[in-house]
Coordinates of C-alpha atoms and ligand atoms in Angstrom, one line a residue:
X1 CA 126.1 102.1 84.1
X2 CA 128.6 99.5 82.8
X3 CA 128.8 95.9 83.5
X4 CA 132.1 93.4 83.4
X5 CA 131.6 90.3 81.9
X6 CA 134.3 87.5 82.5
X7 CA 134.6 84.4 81.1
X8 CA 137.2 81.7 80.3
X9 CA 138.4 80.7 76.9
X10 CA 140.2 78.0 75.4
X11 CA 143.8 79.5 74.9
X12 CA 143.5 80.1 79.3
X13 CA 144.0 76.5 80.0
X14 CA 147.5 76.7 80.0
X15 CA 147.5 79.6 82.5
X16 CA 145.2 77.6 84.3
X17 CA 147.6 75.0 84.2
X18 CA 149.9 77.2 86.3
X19 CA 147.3 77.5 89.1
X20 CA 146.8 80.9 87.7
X21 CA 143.1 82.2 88.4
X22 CA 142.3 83.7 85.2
X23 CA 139.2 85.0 85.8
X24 CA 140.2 87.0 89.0
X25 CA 142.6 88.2 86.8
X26 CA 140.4 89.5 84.0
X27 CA 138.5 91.3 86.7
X28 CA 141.2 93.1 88.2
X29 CA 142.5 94.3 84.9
X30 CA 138.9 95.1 84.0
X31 CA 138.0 96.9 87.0
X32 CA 141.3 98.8 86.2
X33 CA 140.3 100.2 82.8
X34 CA 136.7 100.7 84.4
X35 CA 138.1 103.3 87.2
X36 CA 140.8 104.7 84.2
X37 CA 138.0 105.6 82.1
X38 CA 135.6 106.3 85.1
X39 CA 133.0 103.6 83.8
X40 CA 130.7 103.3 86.8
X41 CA 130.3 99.9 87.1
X42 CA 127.0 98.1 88.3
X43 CA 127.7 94.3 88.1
X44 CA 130.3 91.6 87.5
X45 CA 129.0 88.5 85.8
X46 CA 131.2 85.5 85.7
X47 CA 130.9 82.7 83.9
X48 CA 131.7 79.8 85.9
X49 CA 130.5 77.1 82.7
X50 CA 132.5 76.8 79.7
X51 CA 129.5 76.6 76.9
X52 CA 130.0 77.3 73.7
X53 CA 126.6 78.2 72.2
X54 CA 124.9 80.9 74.4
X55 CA 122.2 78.9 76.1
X56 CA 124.7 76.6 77.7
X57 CA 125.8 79.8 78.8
X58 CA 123.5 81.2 81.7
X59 CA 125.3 84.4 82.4
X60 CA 125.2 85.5 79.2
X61 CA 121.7 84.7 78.7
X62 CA 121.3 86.9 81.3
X63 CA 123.7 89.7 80.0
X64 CA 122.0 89.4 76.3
X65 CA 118.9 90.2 77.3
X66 CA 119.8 93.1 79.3
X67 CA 121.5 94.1 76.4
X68 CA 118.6 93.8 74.7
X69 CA 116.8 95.9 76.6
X70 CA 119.2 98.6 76.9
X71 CA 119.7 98.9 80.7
X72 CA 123.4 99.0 80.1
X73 CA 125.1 101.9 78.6
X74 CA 128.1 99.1 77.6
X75 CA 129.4 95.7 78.3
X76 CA 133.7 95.3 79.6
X77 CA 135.2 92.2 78.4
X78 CA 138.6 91.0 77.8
X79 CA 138.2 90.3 74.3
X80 CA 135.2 90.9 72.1
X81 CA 135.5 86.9 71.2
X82 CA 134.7 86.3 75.1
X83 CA 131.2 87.4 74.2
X84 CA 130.2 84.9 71.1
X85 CA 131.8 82.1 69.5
X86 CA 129.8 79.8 68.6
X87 CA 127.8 79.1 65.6
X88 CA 126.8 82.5 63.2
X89 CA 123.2 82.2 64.6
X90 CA 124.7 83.0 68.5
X91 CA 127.3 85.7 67.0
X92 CA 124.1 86.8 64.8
X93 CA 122.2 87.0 68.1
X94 CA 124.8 88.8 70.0
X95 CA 125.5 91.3 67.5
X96 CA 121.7 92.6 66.7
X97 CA 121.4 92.7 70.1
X98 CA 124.2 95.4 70.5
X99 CA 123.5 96.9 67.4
X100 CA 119.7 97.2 68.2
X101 CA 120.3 98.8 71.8
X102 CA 123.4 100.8 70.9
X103 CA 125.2 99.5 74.0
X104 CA 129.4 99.7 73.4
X105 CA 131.7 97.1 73.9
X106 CA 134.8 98.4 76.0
X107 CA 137.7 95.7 75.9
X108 CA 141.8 97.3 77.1
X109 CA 142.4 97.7 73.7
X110 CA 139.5 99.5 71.9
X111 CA 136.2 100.6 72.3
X112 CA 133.4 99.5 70.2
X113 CA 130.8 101.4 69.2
X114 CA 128.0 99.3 67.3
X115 CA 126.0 102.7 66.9
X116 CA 129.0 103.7 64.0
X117 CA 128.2 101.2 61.9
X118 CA 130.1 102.4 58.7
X119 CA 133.1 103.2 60.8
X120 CA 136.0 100.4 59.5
X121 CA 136.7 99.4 63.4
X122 CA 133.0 98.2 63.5
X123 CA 133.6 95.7 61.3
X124 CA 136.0 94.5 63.6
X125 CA 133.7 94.0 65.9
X126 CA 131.8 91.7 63.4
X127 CA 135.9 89.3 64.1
X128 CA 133.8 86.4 63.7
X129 CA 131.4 87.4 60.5
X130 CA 133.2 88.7 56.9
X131 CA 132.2 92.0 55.6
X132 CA 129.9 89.6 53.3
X133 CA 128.0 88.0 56.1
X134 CA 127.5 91.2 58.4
X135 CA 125.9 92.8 55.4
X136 CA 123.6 90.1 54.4
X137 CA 123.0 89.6 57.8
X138 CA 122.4 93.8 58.1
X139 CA 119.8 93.8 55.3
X140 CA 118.0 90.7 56.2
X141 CA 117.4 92.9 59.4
X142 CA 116.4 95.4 57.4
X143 CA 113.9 93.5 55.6
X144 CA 112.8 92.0 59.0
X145 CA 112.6 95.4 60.1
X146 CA 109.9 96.8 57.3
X147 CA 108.1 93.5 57.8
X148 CA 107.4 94.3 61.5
X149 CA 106.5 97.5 60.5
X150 CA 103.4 96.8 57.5
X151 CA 102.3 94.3 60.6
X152 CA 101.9 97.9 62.9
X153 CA 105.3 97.0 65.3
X154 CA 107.1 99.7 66.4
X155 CA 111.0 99.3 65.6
X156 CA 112.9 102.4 66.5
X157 CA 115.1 102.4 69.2
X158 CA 113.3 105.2 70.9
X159 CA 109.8 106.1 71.0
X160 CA 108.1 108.8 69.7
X161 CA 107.3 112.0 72.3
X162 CA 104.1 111.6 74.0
X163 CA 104.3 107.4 74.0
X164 CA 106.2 104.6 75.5
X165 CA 108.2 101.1 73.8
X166 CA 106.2 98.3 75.7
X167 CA 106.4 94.1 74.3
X168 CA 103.3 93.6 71.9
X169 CA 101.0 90.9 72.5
X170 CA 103.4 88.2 70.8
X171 CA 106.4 88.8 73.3
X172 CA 108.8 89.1 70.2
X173 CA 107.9 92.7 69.0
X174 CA 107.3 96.0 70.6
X175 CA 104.7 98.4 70.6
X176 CA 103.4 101.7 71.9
X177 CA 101.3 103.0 74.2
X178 CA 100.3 106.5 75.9
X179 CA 103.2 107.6 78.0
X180 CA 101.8 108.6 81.1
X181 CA 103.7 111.8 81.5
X182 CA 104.5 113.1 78.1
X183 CA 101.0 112.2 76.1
X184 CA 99.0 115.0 77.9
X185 CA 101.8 117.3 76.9
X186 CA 101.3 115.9 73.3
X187 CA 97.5 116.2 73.6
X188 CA 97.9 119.8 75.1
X189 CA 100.5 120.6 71.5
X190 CA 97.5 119.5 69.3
X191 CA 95.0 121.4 71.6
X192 CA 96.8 124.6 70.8
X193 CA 98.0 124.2 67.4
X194 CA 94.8 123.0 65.7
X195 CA 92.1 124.3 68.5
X196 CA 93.1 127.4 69.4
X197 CA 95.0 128.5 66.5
X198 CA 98.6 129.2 68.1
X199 CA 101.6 129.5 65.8
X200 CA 105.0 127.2 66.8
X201 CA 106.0 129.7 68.7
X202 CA 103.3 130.7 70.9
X203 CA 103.1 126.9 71.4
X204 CA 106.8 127.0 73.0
X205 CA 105.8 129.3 75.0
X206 CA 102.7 128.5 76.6
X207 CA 104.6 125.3 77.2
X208 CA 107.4 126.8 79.2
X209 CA 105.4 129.5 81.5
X210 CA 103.2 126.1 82.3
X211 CA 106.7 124.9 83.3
X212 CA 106.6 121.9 80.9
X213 CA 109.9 121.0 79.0
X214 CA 111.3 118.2 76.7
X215 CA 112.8 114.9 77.3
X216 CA 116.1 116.6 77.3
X217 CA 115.2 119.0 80.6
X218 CA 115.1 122.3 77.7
X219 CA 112.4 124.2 76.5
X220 CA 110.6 123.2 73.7
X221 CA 111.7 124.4 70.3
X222 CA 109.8 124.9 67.0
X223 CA 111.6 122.8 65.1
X224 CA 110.9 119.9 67.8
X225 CA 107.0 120.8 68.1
X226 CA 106.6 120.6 64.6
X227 CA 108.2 117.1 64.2
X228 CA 106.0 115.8 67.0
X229 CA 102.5 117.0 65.9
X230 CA 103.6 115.7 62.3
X231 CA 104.7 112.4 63.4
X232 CA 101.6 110.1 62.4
X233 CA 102.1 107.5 65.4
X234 CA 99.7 109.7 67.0
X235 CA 96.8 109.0 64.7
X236 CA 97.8 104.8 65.1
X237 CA 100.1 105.1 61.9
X238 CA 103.5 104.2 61.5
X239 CA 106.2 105.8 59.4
X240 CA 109.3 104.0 58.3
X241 CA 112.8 104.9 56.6
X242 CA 110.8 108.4 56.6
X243 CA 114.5 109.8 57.1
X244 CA 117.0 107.2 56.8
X245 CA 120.4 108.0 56.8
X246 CA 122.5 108.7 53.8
X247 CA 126.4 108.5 53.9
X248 CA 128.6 110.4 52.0
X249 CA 132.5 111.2 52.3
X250 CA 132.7 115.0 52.8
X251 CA 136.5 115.9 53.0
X252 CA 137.7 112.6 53.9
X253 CA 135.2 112.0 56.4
X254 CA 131.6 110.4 56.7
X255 CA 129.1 113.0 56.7
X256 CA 125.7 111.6 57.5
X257 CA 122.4 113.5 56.6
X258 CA 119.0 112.5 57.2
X259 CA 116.9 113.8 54.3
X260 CA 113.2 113.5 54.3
X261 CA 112.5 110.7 51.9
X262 CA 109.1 110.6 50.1
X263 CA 109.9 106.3 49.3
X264 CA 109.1 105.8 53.5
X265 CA 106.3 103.2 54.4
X266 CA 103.2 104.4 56.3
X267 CA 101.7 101.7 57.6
X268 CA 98.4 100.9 60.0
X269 CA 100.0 100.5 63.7
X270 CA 98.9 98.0 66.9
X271 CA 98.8 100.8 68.8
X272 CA 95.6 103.3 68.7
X273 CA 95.9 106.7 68.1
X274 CA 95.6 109.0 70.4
X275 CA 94.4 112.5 68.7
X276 CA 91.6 112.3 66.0
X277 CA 92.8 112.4 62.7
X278 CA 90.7 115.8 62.2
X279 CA 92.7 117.4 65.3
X280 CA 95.7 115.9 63.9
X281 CA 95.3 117.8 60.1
X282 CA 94.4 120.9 61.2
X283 CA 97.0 121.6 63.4
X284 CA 99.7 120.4 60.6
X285 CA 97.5 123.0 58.7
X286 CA 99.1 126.1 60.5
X287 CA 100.9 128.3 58.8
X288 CA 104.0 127.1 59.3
X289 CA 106.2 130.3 59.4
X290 CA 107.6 130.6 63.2
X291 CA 107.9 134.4 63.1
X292 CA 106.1 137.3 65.1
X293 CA 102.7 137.7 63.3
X294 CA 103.1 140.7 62.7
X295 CA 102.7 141.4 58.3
X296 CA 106.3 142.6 56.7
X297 CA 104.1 144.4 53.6
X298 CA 102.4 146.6 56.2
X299 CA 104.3 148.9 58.9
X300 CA 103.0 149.6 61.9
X301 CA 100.1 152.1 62.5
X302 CA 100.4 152.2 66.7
X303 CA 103.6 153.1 68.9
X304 CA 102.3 150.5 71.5
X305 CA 101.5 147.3 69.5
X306 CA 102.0 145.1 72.1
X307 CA 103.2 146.5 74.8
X308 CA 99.6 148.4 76.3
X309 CA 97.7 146.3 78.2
X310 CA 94.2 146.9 79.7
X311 CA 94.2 147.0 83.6
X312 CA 90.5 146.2 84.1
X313 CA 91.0 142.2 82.7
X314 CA 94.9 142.3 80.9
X315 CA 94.1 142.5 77.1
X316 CA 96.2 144.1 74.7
X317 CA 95.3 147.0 74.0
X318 CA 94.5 148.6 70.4
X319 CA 94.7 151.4 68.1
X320 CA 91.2 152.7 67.3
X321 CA 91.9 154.7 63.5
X322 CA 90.6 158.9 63.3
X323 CA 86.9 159.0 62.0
X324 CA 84.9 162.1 61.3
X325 CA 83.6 161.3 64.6
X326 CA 86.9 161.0 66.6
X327 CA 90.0 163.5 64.6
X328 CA 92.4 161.7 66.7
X329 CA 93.7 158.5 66.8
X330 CA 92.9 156.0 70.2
X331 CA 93.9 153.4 72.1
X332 CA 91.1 150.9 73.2
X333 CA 90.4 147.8 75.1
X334 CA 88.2 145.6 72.5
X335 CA 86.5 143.7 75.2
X336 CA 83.2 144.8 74.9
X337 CA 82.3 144.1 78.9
X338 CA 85.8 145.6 79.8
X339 CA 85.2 149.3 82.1
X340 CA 88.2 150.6 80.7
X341 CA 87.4 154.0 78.6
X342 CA 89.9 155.1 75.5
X343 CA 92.8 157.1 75.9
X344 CA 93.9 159.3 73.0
X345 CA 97.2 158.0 71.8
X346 CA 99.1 161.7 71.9
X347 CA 98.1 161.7 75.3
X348 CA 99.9 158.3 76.3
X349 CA 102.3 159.2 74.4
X350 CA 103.5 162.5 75.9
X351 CA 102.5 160.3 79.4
X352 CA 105.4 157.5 78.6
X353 CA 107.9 160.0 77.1
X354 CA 107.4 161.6 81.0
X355 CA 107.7 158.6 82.9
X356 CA 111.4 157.6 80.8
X357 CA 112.7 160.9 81.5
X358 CA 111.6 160.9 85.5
X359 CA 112.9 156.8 85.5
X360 CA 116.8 157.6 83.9
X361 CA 117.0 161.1 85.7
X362 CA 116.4 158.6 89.2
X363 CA 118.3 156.2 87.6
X364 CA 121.1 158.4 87.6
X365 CA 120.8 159.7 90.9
X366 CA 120.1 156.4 93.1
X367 CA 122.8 154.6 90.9
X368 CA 121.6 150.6 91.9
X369 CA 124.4 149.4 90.6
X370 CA 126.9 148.2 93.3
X371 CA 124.0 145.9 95.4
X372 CA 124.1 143.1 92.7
X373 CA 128.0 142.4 92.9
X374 CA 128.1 140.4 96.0
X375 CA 124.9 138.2 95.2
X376 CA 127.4 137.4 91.9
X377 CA 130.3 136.5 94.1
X378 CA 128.6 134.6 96.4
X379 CA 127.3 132.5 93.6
X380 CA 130.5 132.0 92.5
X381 CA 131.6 130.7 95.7
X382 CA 128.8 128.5 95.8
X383 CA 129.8 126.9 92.3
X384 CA 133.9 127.1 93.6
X385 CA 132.4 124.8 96.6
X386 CA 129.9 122.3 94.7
X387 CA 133.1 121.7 92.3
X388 CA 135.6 120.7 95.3
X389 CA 132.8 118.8 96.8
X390 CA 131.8 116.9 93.2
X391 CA 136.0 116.6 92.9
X392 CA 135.4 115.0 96.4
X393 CA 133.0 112.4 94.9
X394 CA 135.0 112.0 92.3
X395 CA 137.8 110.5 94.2
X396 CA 135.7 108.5 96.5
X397 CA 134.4 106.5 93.7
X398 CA 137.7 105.9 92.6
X399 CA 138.8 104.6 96.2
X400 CA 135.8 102.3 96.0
X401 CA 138.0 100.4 93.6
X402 CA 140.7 100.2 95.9
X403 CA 138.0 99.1 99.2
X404 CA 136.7 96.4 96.3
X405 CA 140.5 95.1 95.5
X406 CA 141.3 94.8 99.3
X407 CA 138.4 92.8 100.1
X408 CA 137.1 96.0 102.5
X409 CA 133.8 95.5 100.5
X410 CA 132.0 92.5 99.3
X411 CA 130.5 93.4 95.5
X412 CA 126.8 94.3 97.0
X413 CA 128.7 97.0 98.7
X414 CA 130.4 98.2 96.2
X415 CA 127.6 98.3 93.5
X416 CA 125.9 99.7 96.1
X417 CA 128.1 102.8 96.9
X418 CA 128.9 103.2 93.3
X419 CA 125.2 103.6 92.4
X420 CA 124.8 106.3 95.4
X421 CA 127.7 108.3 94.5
X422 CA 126.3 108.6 90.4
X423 CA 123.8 110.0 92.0
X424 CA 125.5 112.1 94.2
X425 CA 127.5 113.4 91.3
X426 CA 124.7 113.8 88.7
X427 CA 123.4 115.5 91.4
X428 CA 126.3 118.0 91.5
X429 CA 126.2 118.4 87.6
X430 CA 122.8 119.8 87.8
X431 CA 123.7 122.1 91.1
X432 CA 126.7 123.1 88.9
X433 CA 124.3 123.8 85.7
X434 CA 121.6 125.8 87.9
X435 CA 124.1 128.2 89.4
X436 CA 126.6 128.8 86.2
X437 CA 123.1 129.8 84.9
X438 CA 122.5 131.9 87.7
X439 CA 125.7 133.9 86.9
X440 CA 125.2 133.8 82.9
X441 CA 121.6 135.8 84.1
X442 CA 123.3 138.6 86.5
X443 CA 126.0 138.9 84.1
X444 CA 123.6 139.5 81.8
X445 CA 121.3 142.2 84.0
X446 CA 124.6 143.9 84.5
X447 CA 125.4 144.6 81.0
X448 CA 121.7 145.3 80.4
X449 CA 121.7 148.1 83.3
X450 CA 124.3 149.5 81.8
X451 CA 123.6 150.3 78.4
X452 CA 120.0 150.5 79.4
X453 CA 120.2 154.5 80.4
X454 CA 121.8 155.5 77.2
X455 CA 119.2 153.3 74.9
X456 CA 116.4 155.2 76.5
X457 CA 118.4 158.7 76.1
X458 CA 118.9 157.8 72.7
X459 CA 114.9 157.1 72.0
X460 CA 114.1 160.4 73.7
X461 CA 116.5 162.1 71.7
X462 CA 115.4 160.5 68.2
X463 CA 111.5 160.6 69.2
X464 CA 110.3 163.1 67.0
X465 CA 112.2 161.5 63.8
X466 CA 110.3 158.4 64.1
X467 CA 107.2 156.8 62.4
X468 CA 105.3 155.1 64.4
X469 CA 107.1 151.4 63.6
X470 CA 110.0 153.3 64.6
X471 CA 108.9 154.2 67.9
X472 CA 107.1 150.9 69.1
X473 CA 110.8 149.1 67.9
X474 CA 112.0 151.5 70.1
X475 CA 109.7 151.4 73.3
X476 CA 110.2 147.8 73.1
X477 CA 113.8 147.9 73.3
X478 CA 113.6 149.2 76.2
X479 CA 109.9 148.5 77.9
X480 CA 108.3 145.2 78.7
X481 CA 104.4 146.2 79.0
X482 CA 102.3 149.4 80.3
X483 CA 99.5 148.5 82.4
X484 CA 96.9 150.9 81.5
X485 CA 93.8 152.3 84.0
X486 CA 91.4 154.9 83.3
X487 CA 87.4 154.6 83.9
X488 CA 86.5 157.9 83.9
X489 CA 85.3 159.8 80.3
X490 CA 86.4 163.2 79.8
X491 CA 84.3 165.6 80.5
X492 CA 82.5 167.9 77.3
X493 CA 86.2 169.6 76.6
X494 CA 88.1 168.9 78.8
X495 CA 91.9 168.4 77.6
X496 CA 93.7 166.4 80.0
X497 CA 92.1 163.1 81.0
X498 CA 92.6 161.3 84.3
X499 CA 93.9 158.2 84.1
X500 CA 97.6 156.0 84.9
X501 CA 99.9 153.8 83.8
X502 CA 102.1 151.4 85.1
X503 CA 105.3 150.6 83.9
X504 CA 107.5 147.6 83.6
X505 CA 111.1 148.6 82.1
X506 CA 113.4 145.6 80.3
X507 CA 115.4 146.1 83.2
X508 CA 116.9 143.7 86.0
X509 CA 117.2 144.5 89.5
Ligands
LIG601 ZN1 89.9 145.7 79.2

């Protein structure tokens, strides 16, 4: 949300003069540029007083420290001047704070965007202040900034997964605390990683079938998991300038990176930790490669790595090597309590080969195919619909200027409407996301039904030429998992054991 901010200046009085009202002026031509850009717009402060310093000012007080705290995404104003000009302390004051909460400044003519700070136009920002002053002014909040730190305050933006910004105790700095939503999640990372031994990886996942995702709505990544166990605010430490920005003109433009520095300051936070610091090495300790755990130096001995699972209580099932005992090699369930008896890998395998051939010769014959294409239109009728009725939205919000101008609605009604319909059409976005998805997924299925026949004809045809790497690549190109069941033991010589599988093809219906 974006709020206006009017107020008169000096060089208005002859306007005034005129009988002009300025001010309803500014707002008109404000609220303008707000439904030009479509700027939602949640309040209109005017300033009625014509204070120079701020705190003669009460609007702006008001404004500053909403600014401060980041509730607006940016601030409309005639003319960036209309915002400070007093003395360098208020245009100091008004500047960190829209430095420090990244909100922009929107004016007719430009855009400001205090978050670009080496872009030239922000130094127009800084009108009243020389290039000397803004960075003096920029490194004594620097050094501010470290101090605040080696006393344990928290001074990003943004805090770290798992916690929350709050005020400390002294009002003037902030510190963290458990965020009640995302520090089990964090706790739950640490718990795997350094308890039960899971790689990166096997972390993601757990955390997506419990249906958990990150701030941004996606699944959790690697890369992300591994810079939120190794962040030290969770043991009560801070870290500082660990990867500060570095500039650097890359074909006539700024290219920023954000090495790891090994200069950063780790200092003793306010806030506790909230994972013990043993907890918090080993599982930084893992074994940081993100890939399958599978060994590259040594091939696979068993077709079905993987893919067998025991029936009787879901484990993976294994290859058991030949022995004097046993000339053959076998597939087991480890669990020692487990009923499920061993099955001789030939065996399964002749068993699988059978069922493939039985699946594609049905396959073939029942053709599914067709049955799938009208769930696919219908979705995208649905997603045709939720875009006219989001258009629809659209345009309302943009007549609410119009209702506002004609003096249909008073300004509660308005901010009120425009708040509802953000919703509304946020709302939309994410209908819109969900069922583009939707299609992405069937469009996928159908591509995988079709070229799912001729990958399994293909493994049936090139069987016998494979090792046994080979052939478990292969199953799993084209199998999800076998359940397994057998309980009986062969009898003394008998060949063919009694027992069944059940099969789950990487196939959609
Ligand atoms: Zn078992």
């Amino acid at each position: 949300m974006y709020v206006i901010y009017l107020r008169k200046s000096r060089k208005d009085s002859d306007l005034e003069a005129l009988g002009i009202d300025v001010l309803k002026r500014h707002e008109e031509t404000l609220l303008e540029l707000a439904r030009a850009r479509s700027l939602p717009i949640g309040a209109i402060y005017r300033e009625v007083v014509s204070g120079d310093s701020i705190d003669a000012r009460p609007e702006m007080v008001r404004l500053l420290s909403e600014v401060e705290s980041g509730i607006w995404e940016g601030v409309l104003v005639m003319e960036v001047e209309r915002l400070a000009r007093g003395d360098t302390i208020d245009q100091g004051r008004v500047q960190r704070a829209f430095f420090y909460s990244n909100t922009l400044i929107v004016t007719p003519g430009k855009t400001y965007n205090p978050a670009i700070e080496n872009d030239n136009e922000y130094f127009e920002f800084s009108l009243f202040m020389s290039r000397r002053e803004y960075a003096t002014i920029k490194r004594r909040m620097q050094a501010g900034r470290i101090r605040s730190v080696k006393d344990g305050y928290y001074v990003g933006n943004i805090a770290p997964y798992g916690w929350r910004r709050v005020k400390a105790d002294d009002c003037k700095h902030f510190t963290l605390v458990p965020d009640e939503k995302e520090n089990p999640v964090l706790k739950l990372m640490y718990d795997f990683m350094g308890n039960k031994k899971y790689g990166f990886q096997k972390t993601c996942s757990a955390l997506t079938g419990m249906g958990i995702v990150s701030r941004s709505g996606k699944p959790f990544n690697p890369a992300t998991v591994k810079t939120i166990i190794s962040n030290p605010v969770n043991i009560g430490m801070l870290r500082w300038n660990y990867r500060k920005s570095q500039k650097a003109i890359v074909n006539g433009k700024i290219a920023t990176s954000r090495p790891k520095a090994d200069d950063y300051i780790l200092a003793k936070g306010k806030h506790p930790g909230c994972i013990s610091e043993d907890l918090y090495y080993r599982a930084n300790s893992v074994n940081s490669s993100m890939t399958a755990p599978v060994k590259r130096s040594c091939r696979i001995q068993n077709p079905f790595a993987g893919i067998v699972r025991c029936s009787c209580c879901g484990r993976v099932m294994v290859r058991k090597k030949m022995s004097a005992k046993q000339p053959r090699d076998y597939l087991i369930c480890q669990y020692a309590g487990c009923a499920t008896v061993a099955i001789e890998l030939d065996e399964l395998e002749n068993a699988v080969l059978e069922w493939i051939r039985n699946y594609i010769a049905d396959y073939k014959v029942n053709n599914f195919e067709s049955a799938d294409d009208s769930e696919q239109e219908s979705l995208r009728s649905i997603l045709v619909n939720l875009e006219k009725e989001k258009e629809t939205t659209l345009k309302q919000r943009g007549s609410l200027f119009d209702l506002l101008e004609q003096g249909i609605y008073t300004k509660e009604i308005f901010f009120e409407r425009s708040t509802a319909l953000e919703d509304k059409i946020k709302d939309f976005d994410k209908k819109i996301e969900s069922v583009n998805a939707d299609i992405v997924r069937l469009d996928l299925s159908k591509k995988n039904r079709s070229t799912f026949v001729p990958k399994c004809q293909e493994l049936l045809n090139a069987w016998d030429t494979f090792d046994a790497a080979d052939k478990n690549t292969a199953l799993k190109n084209v199998i999800e998992r076998i359940d397994f069941t057998k309980t009986e033991k062969n009898a003394r010589g008998q060949r063919h054991s009694s027992f069944s599988i059940d099969v789950f093809p990487r196939i959609s219906r």
